[in-house]
PDB file of C-alpha atoms in Angstrom:
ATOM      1  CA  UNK A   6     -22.299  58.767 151.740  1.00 54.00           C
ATOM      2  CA  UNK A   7     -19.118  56.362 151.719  1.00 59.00           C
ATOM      3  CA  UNK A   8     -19.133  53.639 149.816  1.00 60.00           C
ATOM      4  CA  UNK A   9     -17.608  50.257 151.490  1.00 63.00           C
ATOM      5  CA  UNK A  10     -15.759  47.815 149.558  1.00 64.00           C
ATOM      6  CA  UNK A  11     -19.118  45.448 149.605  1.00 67.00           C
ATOM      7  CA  UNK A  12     -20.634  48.162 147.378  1.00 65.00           C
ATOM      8  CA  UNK A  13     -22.710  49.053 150.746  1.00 71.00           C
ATOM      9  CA  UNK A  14     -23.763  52.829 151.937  1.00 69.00           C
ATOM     10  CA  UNK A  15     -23.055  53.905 155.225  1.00 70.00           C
ATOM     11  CA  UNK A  16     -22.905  57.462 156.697  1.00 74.00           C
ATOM     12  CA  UNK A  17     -20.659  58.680 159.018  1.00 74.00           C
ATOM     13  CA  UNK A  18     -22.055  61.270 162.024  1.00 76.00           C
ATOM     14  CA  UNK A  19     -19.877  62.952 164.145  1.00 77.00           C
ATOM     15  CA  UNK A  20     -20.712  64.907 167.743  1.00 80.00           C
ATOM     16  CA  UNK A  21     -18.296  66.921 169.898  1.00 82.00           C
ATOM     17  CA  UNK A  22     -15.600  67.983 167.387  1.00 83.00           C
ATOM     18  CA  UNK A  23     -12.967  70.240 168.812  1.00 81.00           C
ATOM     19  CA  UNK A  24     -10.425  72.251 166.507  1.00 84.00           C
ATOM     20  CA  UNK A  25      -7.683  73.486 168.190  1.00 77.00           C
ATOM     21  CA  UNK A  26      -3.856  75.123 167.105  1.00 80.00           C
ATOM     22  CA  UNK A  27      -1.272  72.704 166.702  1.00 78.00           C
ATOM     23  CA  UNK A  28       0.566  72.434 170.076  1.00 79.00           C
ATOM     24  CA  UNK A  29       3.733  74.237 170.027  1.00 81.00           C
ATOM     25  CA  UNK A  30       4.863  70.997 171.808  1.00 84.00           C
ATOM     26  CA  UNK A  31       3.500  68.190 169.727  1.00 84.00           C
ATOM     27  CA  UNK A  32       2.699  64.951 170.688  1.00 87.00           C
ATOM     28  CA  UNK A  33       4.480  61.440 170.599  1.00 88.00           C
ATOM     29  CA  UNK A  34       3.337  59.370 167.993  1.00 87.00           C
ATOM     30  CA  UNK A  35       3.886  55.701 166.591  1.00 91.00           C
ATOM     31  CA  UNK A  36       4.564  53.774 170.518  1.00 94.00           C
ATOM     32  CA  UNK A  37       5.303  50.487 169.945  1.00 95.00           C
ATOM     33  CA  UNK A  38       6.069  47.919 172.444  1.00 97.00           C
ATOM     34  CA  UNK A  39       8.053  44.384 171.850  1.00 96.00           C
ATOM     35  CA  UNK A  40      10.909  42.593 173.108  1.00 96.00           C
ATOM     36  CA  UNK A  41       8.557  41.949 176.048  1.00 96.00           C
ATOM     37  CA  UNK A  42       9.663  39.279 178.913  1.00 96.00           C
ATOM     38  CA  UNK A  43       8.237  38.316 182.319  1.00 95.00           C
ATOM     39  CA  UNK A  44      10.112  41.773 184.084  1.00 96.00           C
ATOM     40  CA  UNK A  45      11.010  43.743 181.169  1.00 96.00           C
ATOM     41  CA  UNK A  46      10.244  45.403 177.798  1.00 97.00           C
ATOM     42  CA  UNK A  47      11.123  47.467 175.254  1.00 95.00           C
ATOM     43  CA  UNK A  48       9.476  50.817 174.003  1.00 95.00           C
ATOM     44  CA  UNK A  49      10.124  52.448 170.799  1.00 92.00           C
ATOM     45  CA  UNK A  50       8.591  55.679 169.093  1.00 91.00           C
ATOM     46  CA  UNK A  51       8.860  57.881 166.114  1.00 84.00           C
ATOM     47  CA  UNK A  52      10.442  60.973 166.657  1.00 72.00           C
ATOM     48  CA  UNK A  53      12.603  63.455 164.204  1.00 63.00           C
ATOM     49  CA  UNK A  54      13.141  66.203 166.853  1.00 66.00           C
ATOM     50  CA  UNK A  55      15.759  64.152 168.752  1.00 69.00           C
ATOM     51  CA  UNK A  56      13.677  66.038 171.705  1.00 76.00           C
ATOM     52  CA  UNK A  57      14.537  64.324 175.200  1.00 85.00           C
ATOM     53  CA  UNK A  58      11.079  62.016 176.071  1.00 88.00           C
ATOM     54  CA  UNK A  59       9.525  60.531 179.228  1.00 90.00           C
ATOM     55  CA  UNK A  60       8.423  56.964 179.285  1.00 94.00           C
ATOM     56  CA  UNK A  61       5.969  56.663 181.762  1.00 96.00           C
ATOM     57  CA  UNK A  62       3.899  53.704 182.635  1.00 97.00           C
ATOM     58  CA  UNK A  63       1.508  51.493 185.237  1.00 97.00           C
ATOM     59  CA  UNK A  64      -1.109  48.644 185.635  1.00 96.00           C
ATOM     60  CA  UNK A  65      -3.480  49.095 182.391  1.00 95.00           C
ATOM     61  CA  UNK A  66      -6.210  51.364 183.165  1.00 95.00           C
ATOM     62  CA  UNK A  67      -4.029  53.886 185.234  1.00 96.00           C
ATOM     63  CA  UNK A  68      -4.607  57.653 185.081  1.00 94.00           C
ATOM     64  CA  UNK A  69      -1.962  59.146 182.918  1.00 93.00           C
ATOM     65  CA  UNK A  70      -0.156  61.362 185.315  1.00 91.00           C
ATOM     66  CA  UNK A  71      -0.186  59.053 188.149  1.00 94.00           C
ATOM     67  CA  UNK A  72       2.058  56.365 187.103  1.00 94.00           C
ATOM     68  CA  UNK A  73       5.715  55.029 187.102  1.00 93.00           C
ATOM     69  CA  UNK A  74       7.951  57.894 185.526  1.00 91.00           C
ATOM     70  CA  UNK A  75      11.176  56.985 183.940  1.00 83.00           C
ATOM     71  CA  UNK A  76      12.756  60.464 182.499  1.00 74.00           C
ATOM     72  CA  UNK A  77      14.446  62.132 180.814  1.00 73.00           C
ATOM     73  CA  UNK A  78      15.762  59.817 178.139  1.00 75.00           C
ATOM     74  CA  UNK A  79      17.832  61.771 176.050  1.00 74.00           C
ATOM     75  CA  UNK A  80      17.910  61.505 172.089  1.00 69.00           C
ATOM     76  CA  UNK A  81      17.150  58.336 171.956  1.00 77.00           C
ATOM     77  CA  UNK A  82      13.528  56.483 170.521  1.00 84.00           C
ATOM     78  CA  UNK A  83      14.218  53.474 172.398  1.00 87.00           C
ATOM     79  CA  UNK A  84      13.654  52.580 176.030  1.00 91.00           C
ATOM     80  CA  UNK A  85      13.622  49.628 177.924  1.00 94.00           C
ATOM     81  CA  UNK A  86      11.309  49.400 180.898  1.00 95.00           C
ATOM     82  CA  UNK A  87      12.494  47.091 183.722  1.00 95.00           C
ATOM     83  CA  UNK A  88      11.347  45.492 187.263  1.00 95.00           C
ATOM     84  CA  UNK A  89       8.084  44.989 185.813  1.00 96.00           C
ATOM     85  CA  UNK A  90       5.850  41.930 187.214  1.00 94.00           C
ATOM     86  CA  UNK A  91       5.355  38.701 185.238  1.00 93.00           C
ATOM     87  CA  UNK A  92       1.825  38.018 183.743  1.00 90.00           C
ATOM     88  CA  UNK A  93       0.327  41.472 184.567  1.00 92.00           C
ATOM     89  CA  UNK A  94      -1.109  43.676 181.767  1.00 94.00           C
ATOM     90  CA  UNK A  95       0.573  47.242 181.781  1.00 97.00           C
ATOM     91  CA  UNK A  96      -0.531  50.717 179.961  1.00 97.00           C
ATOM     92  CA  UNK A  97       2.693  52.822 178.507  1.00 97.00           C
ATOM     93  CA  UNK A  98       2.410  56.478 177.598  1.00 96.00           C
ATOM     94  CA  UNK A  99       5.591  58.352 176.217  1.00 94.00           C
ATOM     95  CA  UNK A 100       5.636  62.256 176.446  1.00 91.00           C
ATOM     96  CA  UNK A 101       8.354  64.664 174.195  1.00 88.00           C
ATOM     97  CA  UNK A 102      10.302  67.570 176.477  1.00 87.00           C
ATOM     98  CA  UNK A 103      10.720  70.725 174.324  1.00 85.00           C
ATOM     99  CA  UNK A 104      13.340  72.880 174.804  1.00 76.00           C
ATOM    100  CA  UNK A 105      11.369  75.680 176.993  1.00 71.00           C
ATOM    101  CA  UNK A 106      10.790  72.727 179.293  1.00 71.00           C
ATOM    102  CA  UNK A 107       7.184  72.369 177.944  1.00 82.00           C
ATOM    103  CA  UNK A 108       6.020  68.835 177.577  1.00 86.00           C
ATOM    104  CA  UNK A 109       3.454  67.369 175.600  1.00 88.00           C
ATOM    105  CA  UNK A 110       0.763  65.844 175.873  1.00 89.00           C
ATOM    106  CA  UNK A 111       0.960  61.862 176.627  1.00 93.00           C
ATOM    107  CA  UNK A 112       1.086  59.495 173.428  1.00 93.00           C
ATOM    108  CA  UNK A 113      -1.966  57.393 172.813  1.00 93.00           C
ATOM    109  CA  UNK A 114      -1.578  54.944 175.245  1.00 96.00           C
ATOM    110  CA  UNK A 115      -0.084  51.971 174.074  1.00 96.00           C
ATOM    111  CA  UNK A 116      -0.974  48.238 176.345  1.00 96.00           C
ATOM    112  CA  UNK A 117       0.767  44.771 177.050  1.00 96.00           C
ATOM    113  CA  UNK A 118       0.749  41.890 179.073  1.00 93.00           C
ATOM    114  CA  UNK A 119       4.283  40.793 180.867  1.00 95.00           C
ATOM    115  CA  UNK A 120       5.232  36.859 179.831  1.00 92.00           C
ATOM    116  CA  UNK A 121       4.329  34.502 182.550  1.00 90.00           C
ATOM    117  CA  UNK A 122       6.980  32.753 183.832  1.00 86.00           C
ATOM    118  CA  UNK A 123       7.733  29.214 182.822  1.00 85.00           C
ATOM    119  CA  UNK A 124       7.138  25.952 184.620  1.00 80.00           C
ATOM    120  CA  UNK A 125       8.897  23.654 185.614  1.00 84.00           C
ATOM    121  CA  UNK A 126       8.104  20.130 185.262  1.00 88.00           C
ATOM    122  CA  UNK A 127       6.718  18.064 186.613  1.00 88.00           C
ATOM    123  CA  UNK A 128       3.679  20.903 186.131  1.00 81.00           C
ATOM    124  CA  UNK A 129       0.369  20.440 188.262  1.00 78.00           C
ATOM    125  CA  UNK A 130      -2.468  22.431 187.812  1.00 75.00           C
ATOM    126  CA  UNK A 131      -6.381  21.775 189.908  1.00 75.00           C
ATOM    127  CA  UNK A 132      -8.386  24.279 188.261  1.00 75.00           C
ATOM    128  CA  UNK A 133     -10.004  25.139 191.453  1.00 76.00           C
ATOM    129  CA  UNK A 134      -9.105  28.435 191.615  1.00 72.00           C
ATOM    130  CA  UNK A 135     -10.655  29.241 187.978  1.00 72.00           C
ATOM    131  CA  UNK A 136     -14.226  30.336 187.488  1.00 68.00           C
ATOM    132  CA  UNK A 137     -16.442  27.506 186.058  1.00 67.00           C
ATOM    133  CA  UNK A 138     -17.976  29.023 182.665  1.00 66.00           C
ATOM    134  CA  UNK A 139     -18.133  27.861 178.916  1.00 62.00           C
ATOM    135  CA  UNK A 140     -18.979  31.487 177.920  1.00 63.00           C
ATOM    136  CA  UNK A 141     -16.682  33.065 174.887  1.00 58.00           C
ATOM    137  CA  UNK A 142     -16.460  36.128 177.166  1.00 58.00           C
ATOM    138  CA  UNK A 143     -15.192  34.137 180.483  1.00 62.00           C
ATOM    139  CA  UNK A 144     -11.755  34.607 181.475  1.00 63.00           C
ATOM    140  CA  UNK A 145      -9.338  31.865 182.005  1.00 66.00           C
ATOM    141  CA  UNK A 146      -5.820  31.825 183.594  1.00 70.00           C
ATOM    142  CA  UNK A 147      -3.734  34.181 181.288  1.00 69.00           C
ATOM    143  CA  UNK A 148      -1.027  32.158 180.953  1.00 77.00           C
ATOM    144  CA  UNK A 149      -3.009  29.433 179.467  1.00 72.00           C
ATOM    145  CA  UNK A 150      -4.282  30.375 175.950  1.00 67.00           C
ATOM    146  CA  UNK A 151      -8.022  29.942 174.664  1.00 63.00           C
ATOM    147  CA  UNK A 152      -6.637  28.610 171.336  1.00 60.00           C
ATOM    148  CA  UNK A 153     -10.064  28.356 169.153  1.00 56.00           C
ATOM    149  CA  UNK A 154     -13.768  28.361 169.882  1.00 51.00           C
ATOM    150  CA  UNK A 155     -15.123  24.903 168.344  1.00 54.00           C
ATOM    151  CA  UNK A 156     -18.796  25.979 168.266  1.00 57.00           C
ATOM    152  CA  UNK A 157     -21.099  29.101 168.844  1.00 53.00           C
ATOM    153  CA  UNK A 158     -22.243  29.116 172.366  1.00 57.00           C
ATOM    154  CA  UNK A 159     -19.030  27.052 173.804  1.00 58.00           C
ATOM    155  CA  UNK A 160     -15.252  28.699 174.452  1.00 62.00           C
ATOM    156  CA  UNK A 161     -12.478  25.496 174.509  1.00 63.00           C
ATOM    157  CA  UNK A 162     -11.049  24.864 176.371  1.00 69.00           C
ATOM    158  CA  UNK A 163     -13.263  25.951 179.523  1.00 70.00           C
ATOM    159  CA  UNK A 164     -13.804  24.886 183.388  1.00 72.00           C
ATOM    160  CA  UNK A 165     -16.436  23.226 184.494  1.00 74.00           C
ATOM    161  CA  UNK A 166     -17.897  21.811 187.759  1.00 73.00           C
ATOM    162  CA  UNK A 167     -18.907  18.519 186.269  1.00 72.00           C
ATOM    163  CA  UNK A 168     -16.669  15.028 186.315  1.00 69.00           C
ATOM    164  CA  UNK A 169     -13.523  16.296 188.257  1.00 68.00           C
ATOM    165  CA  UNK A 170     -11.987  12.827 190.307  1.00 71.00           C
ATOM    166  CA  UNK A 171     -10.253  15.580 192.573  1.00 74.00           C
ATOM    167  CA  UNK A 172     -11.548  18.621 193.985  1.00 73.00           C
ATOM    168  CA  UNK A 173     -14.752  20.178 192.103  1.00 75.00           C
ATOM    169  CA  UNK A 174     -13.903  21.670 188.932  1.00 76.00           C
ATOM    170  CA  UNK A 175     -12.037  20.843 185.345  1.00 75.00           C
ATOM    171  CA  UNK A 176     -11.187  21.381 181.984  1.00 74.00           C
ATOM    172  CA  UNK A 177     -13.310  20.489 179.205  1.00 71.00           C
ATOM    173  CA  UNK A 178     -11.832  20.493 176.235  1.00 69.00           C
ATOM    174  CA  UNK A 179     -13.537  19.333 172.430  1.00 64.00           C
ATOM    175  CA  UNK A 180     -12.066  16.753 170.237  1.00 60.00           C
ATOM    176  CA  UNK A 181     -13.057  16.826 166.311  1.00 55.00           C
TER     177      UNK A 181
END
């Protein structure tokens, strides 16, 4: 049994364990992402080999294999992606290139979200276009952040369809 730090017991169970020989072509490891702007960003890795890599990436969710390739980058454990869209969530996988031309398998996929561009002022926004929800789980524009939830069962700020003077939705927010 493993103890937690709350003096608690839990027991671990595993199913489908696979044991394999370490790939003669190992593996990425450590992708980070930062640096990250409405079109580009940078990617960064750990590797000692100074093995040439492949950057590859697309929207989140893609199929590695099927997305935007930028190769080879040479001895390097720094990249910088570019063109990319503002406000859009992306997935990034980096692969190594051994030197009999074998490549590894992808990195564990690493995700971020584009900035959104800024506004300029004066800034309008209706709402209408937003769903109407006070869930916790309900999305809201993704350039607007869902700083703190003041209760339970509410999410502020949220939209609703009650006591908008224009249109048929707004934002309620909570003030302590």
């Amino acid at each position: 049994a493993l103890v937690s730090p709350n003096g608690t017991s839990s027991y671990p169970y595993l199913d489908n364990v696979e044991v394999n020989l370490i790939p003669s072509c190992p593996r990425v490891y450590d992708v980070e992402v930062s640096g990250i702007t409405q079109t580009t960003a940078y990617v960064s890795w750990s590797d000692t080999t100074e093995a040439e890599c492949i950057v590859e990436y697309g929207p989140a969710g893609f199929t590695p294999g099927t997305g935007t390739f930028d190769n080879p980058i040479p001895d390097t454990n720094l990249y910088q992606i570019q063109n990319l869209t503002s406000n859009t969530e992306y997935d990034v996988y980096v692969y190594r290139v051994c030197d009999d031309a074998d490549t590894s398998n992808p990195s564990w996929v690493v995700t971020f979200n584009t900035a959104c561009d800024p506004f300029t002022i004066p800034f309008s926004e209706s709402f209408e276009t937003w769903t109407a929800s006070s869930s916790l789980t309900a999305t809201i524009d993704p350039c607007w952040n869902r700083m703190s939830s003041y209760s339970s069962s509410s999410a502020y700020p949220y939209v609703s369809s009650s006591y908008a003077l224009d249109g048929s939705k707004s934002v309620y927010m909570y003030s302590t």
